[in-house]
Tab-separated table of C-alpha atoms in Angstrom:
chain	number	residue	atom	x	y	z
R	1	MET	CA	-4.748	50.001	140.339
R	2	PRO	CA	-6.274	53.202	142.846
R	3	ILE	CA	-10.091	53.327	142.586
R	4	ASN	CA	-11.250	57.203	142.497
R	5	GLU	CA	-10.694	59.016	145.916
R	6	ALA	CA	-13.856	60.310	146.028
R	7	LEU	CA	-16.078	57.281	145.444
R	8	PHE	CA	-13.380	55.650	148.328
R	9	ALA	CA	-13.856	57.870	151.092
R	10	ALA	CA	-17.939	57.329	150.049
R	11	MET	CA	-17.305	54.072	150.179
R	12	LYS	CA	-15.526	53.711	152.944
R	13	ALA	CA	-18.009	55.709	155.382
R	14	ALA	CA	-20.496	53.525	154.008
R	15	SER	CA	-18.318	50.558	155.848
R	16	TYR	CA	-18.305	52.426	159.284
R	17	ILE	CA	-21.752	53.748	159.448
R	18	LYS	CA	-23.827	50.215	158.600
R	19	PRO	CA	-23.756	47.937	161.646
R	20	ASP	CA	-22.408	44.472	160.871
R	21	ALA	CA	-24.270	41.984	158.825
R	22	GLY	CA	-24.739	39.065	161.950
R	23	LYS	CA	-26.405	42.695	163.667
R	24	SER	CA	-28.831	44.140	160.466
R	25	TYR	CA	-30.000	41.003	158.838
R	26	LYS	CA	-33.562	41.011	159.188
R	27	LEU	CA	-33.438	45.592	158.790
R	28	GLN	CA	-31.681	44.391	155.544
R	29	ARG	CA	-34.235	42.289	154.532
R	30	VAL	CA	-36.869	45.044	155.364
R	31	ALA	CA	-34.311	47.592	153.038
R	32	GLU	CA	-34.071	45.440	149.990
R	33	GLU	CA	-38.213	44.996	149.861
R	34	LEU	CA	-38.112	48.558	149.965
R	35	ILE	CA	-36.415	48.912	147.293
R	36	ALA	CA	-37.762	46.056	145.897
R	37	LYS	CA	-41.399	47.920	145.914
R	38	GLN	CA	-39.627	50.815	143.560
R	39	THR	CA	-38.208	49.078	140.928
R	40	PRO	CA	-39.564	50.047	137.461
R	41	ALA	CA	-40.622	46.783	134.875
R	42	ASN	CA	-39.056	45.964	132.101
R	43	PRO	CA	-41.241	45.404	129.675
R	44	LYS	CA	-38.915	43.616	126.989
R	45	CYS	CA	-39.677	40.714	129.509
R	46	ARG	CA	-42.758	38.318	129.968
R	47	VAL	CA	-42.125	37.989	133.724
R	48	GLU	CA	-43.818	34.793	135.545
R	49	ASP	CA	-43.804	32.753	138.830
R	50	ALA	CA	-44.313	29.406	139.964
R	51	PHE	CA	-42.811	26.581	142.456
R	52	ALA	CA	-41.014	24.482	143.217
R	53	PRO	CA	-42.079	20.928	145.541
R	54	MET	CA	-38.882	20.720	147.944
R	55	ALA	CA	-39.602	16.482	149.515
R	56	ASP	CA	-39.970	18.447	152.879
R	57	GLY	CA	-43.558	19.517	151.626
R	58	TYR	CA	-41.974	23.606	151.426
R	59	ALA	CA	-42.547	25.183	147.860
R	60	VAL	CA	-39.142	27.491	146.993
R	61	PRO	CA	-40.925	29.792	144.665
R	62	LEU	CA	-39.224	30.804	141.382
R	63	ARG	CA	-38.849	33.377	138.700
R	64	VAL	CA	-39.314	32.973	135.572
R	65	PHE	CA	-37.494	35.481	133.304
R	66	THR	CA	-38.597	34.880	129.208
R	67	PRO	CA	-37.045	37.867	126.490
R	68	LEU	CA	-39.063	39.065	124.330
R	69	VAL	CA	-37.002	41.197	121.963
R	70	ALA	CA	-33.349	40.607	120.601
R	71	TYR	CA	-31.514	42.634	122.773
R	72	GLY	CA	-30.818	46.513	121.167
R	73	ALA	CA	-33.981	46.215	119.453
R	74	PRO	CA	-36.486	49.316	120.204
R	75	LEU	CA	-39.041	48.809	121.286
R	76	PRO	CA	-42.915	50.203	120.744
R	77	GLU	CA	-43.973	53.643	121.479
R	78	ALA	CA	-45.907	52.841	124.146
R	79	LEU	CA	-43.939	50.576	126.133
R	80	GLU	CA	-40.179	52.096	125.910
R	81	GLU	CA	-42.650	55.285	127.902
R	82	SER	CA	-44.082	52.362	130.307
R	83	SER	CA	-39.999	51.258	130.758
R	84	ALA	CA	-38.990	55.164	131.406
R	85	SER	CA	-41.076	55.326	135.238
R	86	GLY	CA	-39.217	54.469	138.236
R	87	THR	CA	-35.686	53.947	139.302
R	88	PRO	CA	-33.829	51.522	141.261
R	89	VAL	CA	-31.791	52.636	144.256
R	90	ALA	CA	-28.480	51.332	144.117
R	91	SER	CA	-26.545	48.571	146.366
R	92	ALA	CA	-25.010	50.428	148.489
R	93	LEU	CA	-27.418	52.298	150.263
R	94	SER	CA	-29.464	49.147	151.270
R	95	ALA	CA	-26.475	48.104	152.786
R	96	ILE	CA	-27.278	51.110	154.032
R	97	LEU	CA	-29.640	51.588	155.689
R	98	PRO	CA	-30.095	48.799	157.911
R	99	ALA	CA	-28.950	52.362	160.150
R	100	VAL	CA	-31.294	54.781	159.787
R	101	LEU	CA	-34.206	52.832	158.585
R	102	PRO	CA	-35.812	52.202	162.620
R	103	LYS	CA	-35.924	56.485	162.232
R	104	VAL	CA	-36.583	57.011	158.811
R	105	LEU	CA	-39.074	53.822	157.632
R	106	PRO	CA	-42.386	55.874	158.685
R	107	LYS	CA	-41.149	58.728	156.287
R	108	ILE	CA	-40.337	56.077	153.763
R	109	PRO	CA	-42.783	56.729	150.648
R	110	ILE	CA	-44.407	53.271	149.147
R	111	LYS	CA	-44.641	53.032	145.056
R	112	GLU	CA	-46.875	50.027	144.136
R	113	SER	CA	-44.322	48.914	141.745
R	114	PRO	CA	-45.078	46.225	139.294
R	115	SER	CA	-40.848	44.966	139.324
R	116	SER	CA	-42.579	41.319	139.708
R	117	GLY	CA	-43.698	41.671	136.131
R	118	ASN	CA	-47.066	40.013	135.386
R	119	ALA	CA	-48.031	36.720	133.464
R	120	ASP	CA	-47.464	39.234	130.393
R	121	GLY	CA	-44.168	41.088	131.753
R	122	VAL	CA	-45.282	44.496	130.906
R	123	SER	CA	-47.703	46.077	133.623
R	124	GLY	CA	-51.484	47.626	131.310
R	125	ASN	CA	-50.081	46.221	128.166
R	126	ALA	CA	-50.438	43.105	128.318
R	127	ASN	CA	-52.067	42.809	124.626
R	128	THR	CA	-49.432	44.275	122.801
R	129	GLU	CA	-47.792	42.628	120.158
R	130	LEU	CA	-44.306	41.567	120.708
R	131	PRO	CA	-41.785	40.567	118.174
R	132	SER	CA	-41.586	36.377	119.420
R	133	VAL	CA	-37.511	35.211	120.400
R	134	THR	CA	-36.620	31.887	120.931
R	135	PRO	CA	-34.081	31.545	123.880
R	136	ARG	CA	-30.563	30.814	123.588
R	137	GLY	CA	-30.937	28.540	126.686
R	138	THR	CA	-31.652	28.527	130.252
R	139	ILE	CA	-30.259	30.042	132.786
R	140	LEU	CA	-30.495	28.810	136.720
R	141	PHE	CA	-30.165	32.182	139.195
R	142	PHE	CA	-28.664	31.593	142.518
R	143	HIS	CA	-29.042	35.552	144.215
R	144	GLY	CA	-26.526	36.748	146.546
R	145	GLY	CA	-26.849	38.368	150.327
R	146	GLY	CA	-24.552	35.692	152.261
R	147	TRP	CA	-27.935	33.626	152.160
R	148	THR	CA	-29.149	35.237	154.931
R	149	THR	CA	-30.327	37.864	152.465
R	150	GLY	CA	-31.642	39.370	149.058
R	151	GLY	CA	-34.578	37.101	147.255
R	152	ILE	CA	-36.399	36.954	144.268
R	153	ASN	CA	-37.552	40.843	144.220
R	154	LEU	CA	-34.474	42.639	145.143
R	155	TYR	CA	-32.975	40.962	141.923
R	156	THR	CA	-35.822	41.374	139.766
R	157	GLN	CA	-34.373	43.847	137.413
R	158	ALA	CA	-30.883	42.533	137.123
R	159	CYS	CA	-32.555	39.406	136.174
R	160	ALA	CA	-34.548	40.640	133.230
R	161	HIS	CA	-31.808	42.420	132.279
R	162	MET	CA	-29.475	39.369	131.941
R	163	ALA	CA	-32.272	37.945	130.095
R	164	VAL	CA	-32.329	40.087	127.384
R	165	ARG	CA	-28.678	40.687	127.110
R	166	LEU	CA	-28.556	37.292	126.694
R	167	GLN	CA	-31.374	36.024	125.015
R	168	ARG	CA	-31.706	33.359	127.541
R	169	ARG	CA	-34.801	32.246	129.824
R	170	VAL	CA	-33.489	33.210	133.963
R	171	ILE	CA	-35.061	30.978	135.955
R	172	SER	CA	-34.069	32.395	139.713
R	173	VAL	CA	-34.987	30.427	143.223
R	174	GLU	CA	-35.621	32.243	146.178
R	175	TYR	CA	-34.392	29.404	148.147
R	176	ARG	CA	-34.898	29.353	152.244
R	177	LEU	CA	-32.256	31.797	154.119
R	178	ALA	CA	-30.312	31.645	157.362
R	179	PRO	CA	-30.381	31.296	160.562
R	180	GLU	CA	-33.854	30.044	159.862
R	181	TYR	CA	-32.620	27.527	157.652
R	182	ARG	CA	-28.938	26.503	158.414
R	183	PHE	CA	-26.989	24.431	156.305
R	184	PRO	CA	-27.415	22.179	154.285
R	185	THR	CA	-30.888	23.705	153.627
R	186	ALA	CA	-29.919	26.348	151.421
R	187	VAL	CA	-28.365	23.968	148.556
R	188	GLU	CA	-30.517	21.382	149.302
R	189	ASP	CA	-33.383	23.848	148.006
R	190	CYS	CA	-31.505	25.292	144.861
R	191	TYR	CA	-29.953	21.048	144.071
R	192	GLU	CA	-33.840	20.089	143.786
R	193	VAL	CA	-34.966	22.858	141.390
R	194	ALA	CA	-31.438	22.047	138.959
R	195	ARG	CA	-32.514	18.336	139.300
R	196	GLN	CA	-35.863	19.209	138.652
R	197	LEU	CA	-35.278	21.431	135.471
R	198	PHE	CA	-32.594	19.018	133.974
R	199	ALA	CA	-35.396	15.713	134.484
R	200	GLY	CA	-37.686	18.298	132.789
R	201	GLU	CA	-39.835	17.920	136.294
R	202	LEU	CA	-39.969	22.154	136.597
R	203	PRO	CA	-43.395	23.787	136.531
R	204	ILE	CA	-43.081	26.568	135.365
R	205	SER	CA	-45.954	26.950	131.793
R	206	GLY	CA	-49.548	27.434	132.476
R	207	MET	CA	-48.590	29.572	136.045
R	208	GLY	CA	-50.896	32.268	135.776
R	209	GLY	CA	-50.423	35.632	137.256
R	210	SER	CA	-47.235	36.707	139.744
R	211	VAL	CA	-46.473	36.796	143.265
R	212	ASP	CA	-44.904	39.198	146.095
R	213	VAL	CA	-42.214	36.979	147.488
R	214	ASP	CA	-41.832	38.594	151.242
R	215	HIS	CA	-38.726	36.023	152.286
R	216	PRO	CA	-41.060	33.138	153.366
R	217	GLN	CA	-38.920	31.143	156.251
R	218	SER	CA	-42.235	30.003	158.407
R	219	ALA	CA	-42.659	26.218	157.574
R	220	ALA	CA	-44.330	27.584	154.275
R	221	PRO	CA	-46.435	27.072	151.488
R	222	THR	CA	-47.273	23.230	150.245
R	223	ALA	CA	-49.031	25.209	146.774
R	224	PRO	CA	-48.586	28.289	145.734
R	225	ALA	CA	-50.018	30.686	147.678
R	226	GLY	CA	-50.621	33.358	145.067
R	227	GLY	CA	-53.121	32.367	143.141
R	228	GLY	CA	-53.413	30.118	139.724
R	229	GLU	CA	-52.845	26.792	138.712
R	230	ILE	CA	-49.713	24.995	137.499
R	231	SER	CA	-50.893	22.998	134.815
R	232	ALA	CA	-48.260	22.236	132.768
R	233	THR	CA	-43.965	21.802	133.372
R	234	ILE	CA	-41.172	22.842	131.561
R	235	PRO	CA	-39.711	20.842	129.091
R	236	ALA	CA	-36.243	18.848	129.735
R	237	PRO	CA	-34.214	21.210	128.652
R	238	ASP	CA	-30.878	20.367	126.100
R	239	PRO	CA	-28.754	19.975	129.511
R	240	ASP	CA	-25.732	21.868	126.781
R	241	SER	CA	-27.934	25.109	126.784
R	242	ILE	CA	-28.347	25.242	130.968
R	243	VAL	CA	-26.111	27.276	132.914
R	244	LEU	CA	-25.662	27.915	136.327
R	245	PHE	CA	-25.124	30.993	137.605
R	246	GLY	CA	-24.985	32.606	140.751
R	247	ASP	CA	-23.375	35.613	142.545
R	248	SER	CA	-21.884	36.286	145.697
R	249	ALA	CA	-23.451	33.247	148.434
R	250	GLY	CA	-25.554	32.586	145.177
R	251	GLY	CA	-21.927	32.232	143.189
R	252	ASN	CA	-21.182	29.335	145.980
R	253	LEU	CA	-24.787	27.126	145.706
R	254	ALA	CA	-23.280	27.446	141.912
R	255	ALA	CA	-20.567	25.212	142.655
R	256	ALA	CA	-21.796	23.887	145.252
R	257	VAL	CA	-24.384	22.270	143.508
R	258	SER	CA	-22.283	20.939	140.376
R	259	LEU	CA	-20.453	19.124	143.323
R	260	MET	CA	-23.113	17.807	144.478
R	261	ALA	CA	-24.657	16.931	140.926
R	262	ARG	CA	-21.090	15.108	140.536
R	263	ASP	CA	-21.484	12.986	143.389
R	264	ARG	CA	-24.951	12.359	143.323
R	265	GLY	CA	-24.901	11.084	139.835
R	266	GLU	CA	-28.853	11.803	138.880
R	267	PHE	CA	-27.652	15.137	136.853
R	268	MET	CA	-24.459	17.167	135.980
R	269	PRO	CA	-24.070	20.856	134.785
R	270	ARG	CA	-22.155	21.578	131.103
R	271	THR	CA	-21.900	24.920	132.667
R	272	GLN	CA	-21.226	27.232	135.717
R	273	MET	CA	-20.656	30.845	136.060
R	274	LEU	CA	-19.788	31.968	139.353
R	275	LEU	CA	-19.992	35.751	139.797
R	276	TYR	CA	-17.961	37.364	142.873
R	277	PRO	CA	-18.624	33.919	144.656
R	278	VAL	CA	-17.979	32.891	148.442
R	279	VAL	CA	-15.426	29.578	148.744
R	280	GLY	CA	-13.910	30.122	151.242
R	281	ASN	CA	-14.697	29.502	155.469
R	282	ASP	CA	-11.596	31.847	156.858
R	283	TYR	CA	-12.325	35.554	157.013
R	284	ASN	CA	-10.026	36.598	159.989
R	285	PRO	CA	-7.636	38.630	158.888
R	286	GLU	CA	-5.581	37.378	161.369
R	287	THR	CA	-6.035	33.484	159.855
R	288	SER	CA	-7.243	33.759	156.339
R	289	PRO	CA	-4.798	33.249	153.698
R	290	PHE	CA	-5.299	35.976	151.288
R	291	GLU	CA	-4.449	39.288	151.238
R	292	SER	CA	-7.852	40.140	149.618
R	293	VAL	CA	-9.320	39.893	153.181
R	294	ARG	CA	-6.916	41.877	154.229
R	295	THR	CA	-6.357	45.295	152.193
R	296	ASN	CA	-10.374	44.937	151.018
R	297	GLY	CA	-12.306	43.861	154.071
R	298	THR	CA	-12.198	46.902	156.091
R	299	ASP	CA	-13.849	49.959	153.282
R	300	TYR	CA	-15.535	48.521	150.386
R	301	ILE	CA	-19.682	47.921	151.516
R	302	LEU	CA	-18.707	43.664	152.245
R	303	THR	CA	-16.181	44.118	154.846
R	304	ALA	CA	-14.764	40.781	156.611
R	305	GLN	CA	-16.407	41.365	159.530
R	306	ASP	CA	-19.460	40.677	157.488
R	307	MET	CA	-18.643	37.748	156.153
R	308	ALA	CA	-17.005	35.990	159.316
R	309	ASP	CA	-21.671	36.956	160.238
R	310	TYR	CA	-22.665	34.551	157.177
R	311	ILE	CA	-20.909	32.101	157.715
R	312	ASP	CA	-21.449	32.049	160.841
R	313	MET	CA	-24.685	32.728	160.036
R	314	TYR	CA	-24.693	29.710	157.456
R	315	ARG	CA	-23.913	27.089	159.391
R	316	SER	CA	-24.954	24.126	161.411
R	317	SER	CA	-22.208	23.172	163.694
R	318	VAL	CA	-18.484	23.580	162.956
R	319	ALA	CA	-17.459	20.401	161.048
R	320	ASP	CA	-19.776	22.720	158.330
R	321	LEU	CA	-16.339	24.874	157.554
R	322	THR	CA	-14.735	21.677	155.535
R	323	ASN	CA	-17.714	20.253	153.706
R	324	PRO	CA	-16.991	21.186	150.195
R	325	TYR	CA	-20.196	21.599	150.127
R	326	PHE	CA	-20.350	24.731	152.025
R	327	ALA	CA	-17.290	25.642	151.111
R	328	PRO	CA	-15.410	24.572	147.619
R	329	LEU	CA	-12.775	25.765	148.130
R	330	THR	CA	-12.399	23.185	150.677
R	331	ALA	CA	-13.164	20.245	148.490
R	332	HIS	CA	-10.342	17.510	148.233
R	333	ASP	CA	-11.185	16.521	144.427
R	334	LEU	CA	-12.261	19.610	142.088
R	335	SER	CA	-12.523	17.509	139.175
R	336	ASN	CA	-15.349	16.650	136.893
R	337	GLN	CA	-16.469	19.838	137.331
R	338	PRO	CA	-18.240	21.885	134.113
R	339	ARG	CA	-16.965	24.268	132.426
R	340	THR	CA	-16.438	27.022	134.693
R	341	LEU	CA	-16.076	31.254	134.314
R	342	VAL	CA	-15.099	32.873	137.294
R	343	LEU	CA	-15.234	36.733	137.772
R	344	SER	CA	-13.550	38.273	140.481
R	345	ALA	CA	-13.668	42.026	141.552
R	346	GLU	CA	-10.950	43.662	142.494
R	347	TYR	CA	-11.876	45.254	145.263
R	348	CYS	CA	-13.745	42.939	147.070
R	349	PRO	CA	-12.456	40.365	150.072
R	350	LEU	CA	-13.361	37.088	148.702
R	351	ARG	CA	-10.767	37.924	144.784
R	352	ASP	CA	-7.802	36.174	146.260
R	353	GLU	CA	-10.523	33.307	146.671
R	354	ASP	CA	-12.107	33.538	143.754
R	355	GLU	CA	-9.022	33.079	141.808
R	356	ALA	CA	-7.360	30.595	143.705
R	357	TYR	CA	-10.560	28.619	143.391
R	358	ALA	CA	-10.373	28.955	139.414
R	359	ARG	CA	-6.530	28.248	139.384
R	360	ARG	CA	-7.478	25.081	141.339
R	361	LEU	CA	-10.454	24.122	138.995
R	362	GLN	CA	-7.717	24.272	135.525
R	363	LEU	CA	-5.199	22.010	137.361
R	364	VAL	CA	-8.468	19.396	136.793
R	365	ASN	CA	-10.779	20.736	134.501
R	366	ASP	CA	-9.774	22.049	130.354
R	367	ASN	CA	-11.832	25.214	130.088
R	368	VAL	CA	-11.890	26.837	132.889
R	369	SER	CA	-11.534	30.896	132.457
R	370	CYS	CA	-11.150	34.185	135.802
R	371	CYS	CA	-11.160	37.859	134.882
R	372	ARG	CA	-10.671	40.096	137.312
R	373	ILE	CA	-13.061	43.045	136.953
R	374	HIS	CA	-11.377	46.467	137.512
R	375	ASP	CA	-12.978	48.657	139.794
R	376	GLY	CA	-15.291	46.095	141.119
R	377	ILE	CA	-16.485	45.958	144.535
R	378	HIS	CA	-18.946	43.636	145.344
R	379	GLY	CA	-22.040	43.421	144.575
R	380	TYR	CA	-21.773	45.353	141.760
R	381	LEU	CA	-24.408	43.468	139.215
R	382	LEU	CA	-26.869	45.348	142.170
R	383	ASN	CA	-25.297	49.192	141.954
R	384	THR	CA	-27.107	50.709	139.477
R	385	SER	CA	-24.409	53.604	139.496
R	386	ALA	CA	-21.821	50.537	138.770
R	387	VAL	CA	-23.618	50.591	134.798
R	388	GLY	CA	-19.357	50.138	133.341
R	389	LEU	CA	-19.336	47.406	135.610
R	390	VAL	CA	-22.275	45.472	134.335
R	391	ALA	CA	-21.212	46.481	130.504
R	392	THR	CA	-17.985	44.744	130.649
R	393	THR	CA	-18.972	41.906	132.856
R	394	TYR	CA	-21.639	40.571	129.706
R	395	ARG	CA	-19.068	41.077	127.754
R	396	ILE	CA	-17.051	38.655	129.140
R	397	ILE	CA	-19.815	36.264	129.780
R	398	GLU	CA	-21.123	36.806	125.780
R	399	HIS	CA	-17.901	35.776	124.942
R	400	PHE	CA	-17.915	32.734	127.229
R	401	LEU	CA	-20.834	31.086	126.266
R	402	ASP	CA	-21.474	32.412	122.434
R	403	GLY	CA	-18.219	32.890	121.243
R	404	THR	CA	-18.513	36.591	120.386
R	405	PRO	CA	-15.213	38.413	120.462
R	406	LEU	CA	-13.569	40.000	123.197
R	407	GLU	CA	-11.578	42.292	122.746
R	408	PRO	CA	-9.307	43.894	125.445
R	409	ALA	CA	-11.480	47.342	125.913
R	410	PRO	CA	-10.516	50.415	127.666
R	411	GLY	CA	-11.878	50.634	131.427
R	412	THR	CA	-15.356	51.369	131.707
R	413	GLY	CA	-15.977	50.944	135.972
R	414	THR	CA	-18.125	53.384	136.894
R	415	THR	CA	-14.601	54.914	138.670
R	416	ALA	CA	-12.870	55.428	135.190
R	417	ASN	CA	-10.100	55.084	136.948
R	418	ALA	CA	-7.805	52.679	134.213
R	419	PRO	CA	-5.082	54.008	132.954
R	420	GLU	CA	-5.288	55.461	129.822
R	421	GLY	CA	-5.690	52.541	127.516
R	422	GLY	CA	-6.010	49.691	129.885
R	423	ASP	CA	-7.880	47.188	130.286
R	424	ALA	CA	-11.395	47.596	132.260
R	425	TRP	CA	-10.771	43.505	132.972
R	426	GLN	CA	-7.875	40.740	133.155
R	427	ASP	CA	-7.251	37.345	132.557
R	428	VAL	CA	-6.558	36.010	135.970
R	429	LEU	CA	-5.011	32.503	134.382
R	430	GLY	CA	-3.827	33.602	130.935
R	431	THR	CA	-7.036	31.360	128.863
R	432	ASP	CA	-8.070	33.677	126.416
């Protein structure tokens, strides 16, 4: 369907203003940290930080979000007031900031926000009593950002909302970023965190307070740097209650971890959710087999050139391009994979490869769903103007995870351009 003309014009202008990812990823990181510092805390969620030790001595930072109230339940008045301060910045702005950041950086006021929360989840309200909630399960979340940007600070608000909306503990993983750490470092970090979670070895409980994580790209800590001591580990959850979830490059990592887990045999995820994941390896409009690279590859914030840059920054060699842990769509065997939900976005250059991956999974796996989000552009999970898109996404996820009814709904995207009586999403595989 045609996108709203004003929104399309704004996105097109932004796509041409911003520098290519290969030239701006360092400034992108700075812009994202500025945005993260402006993000208000979510008082409906307890936030804790911990670290997962890697075999090479690196400690992967984790941020753990535990819902404190049932979704939709009211908060005590004091907490409602504390949650109203601050306004997050849309992800589209974070994509443009690198172009102007050198000029405006000295003029940007930085508000020290408790965006990472604290051990009680509510800044200044540690003693406030909240109803207890038993999480329905655990979501292990891998963030997007082309393997080069993004992080647990930028995704704090999204993960807190995820925890409360889905009534599950969310563990967000700060895997090491490229190009400082190229393939396979990121996927090995994510795999090891998943292995520890399934084995009951992941250090979560007993971690005091929280820390700010500033893209640790050096030889990094071998012990928590933010104070406090790890005194316990989270017990091994029921494997059926663990969900691997990632958006964009994080979706790539979730899919790769599932393939790696099958091949190594140390654990096996039962459920994975992939939101506009990167699963391919060719973003040249002249050679890509996917039409969405051509139709959506220039005007919708994430460009085909950005994707080519991300691929080049992430890979260690040309041979990586056909490694299924790098590009899951190249896997010859997609059998014995978890129950899978793939969510594609209508105006994303990755749309067609995402849906092709879902179709290939469906050929050899019994439980695969794929929905295309109408009006969606890449990265909308972090876009504060995309309330309708995010709400639609969570309705689909709730149906997938919990079996809640999912009736066809009128378009609820921010552009409100679904035809009257039309749907905000479509079932690509025809399984729902």
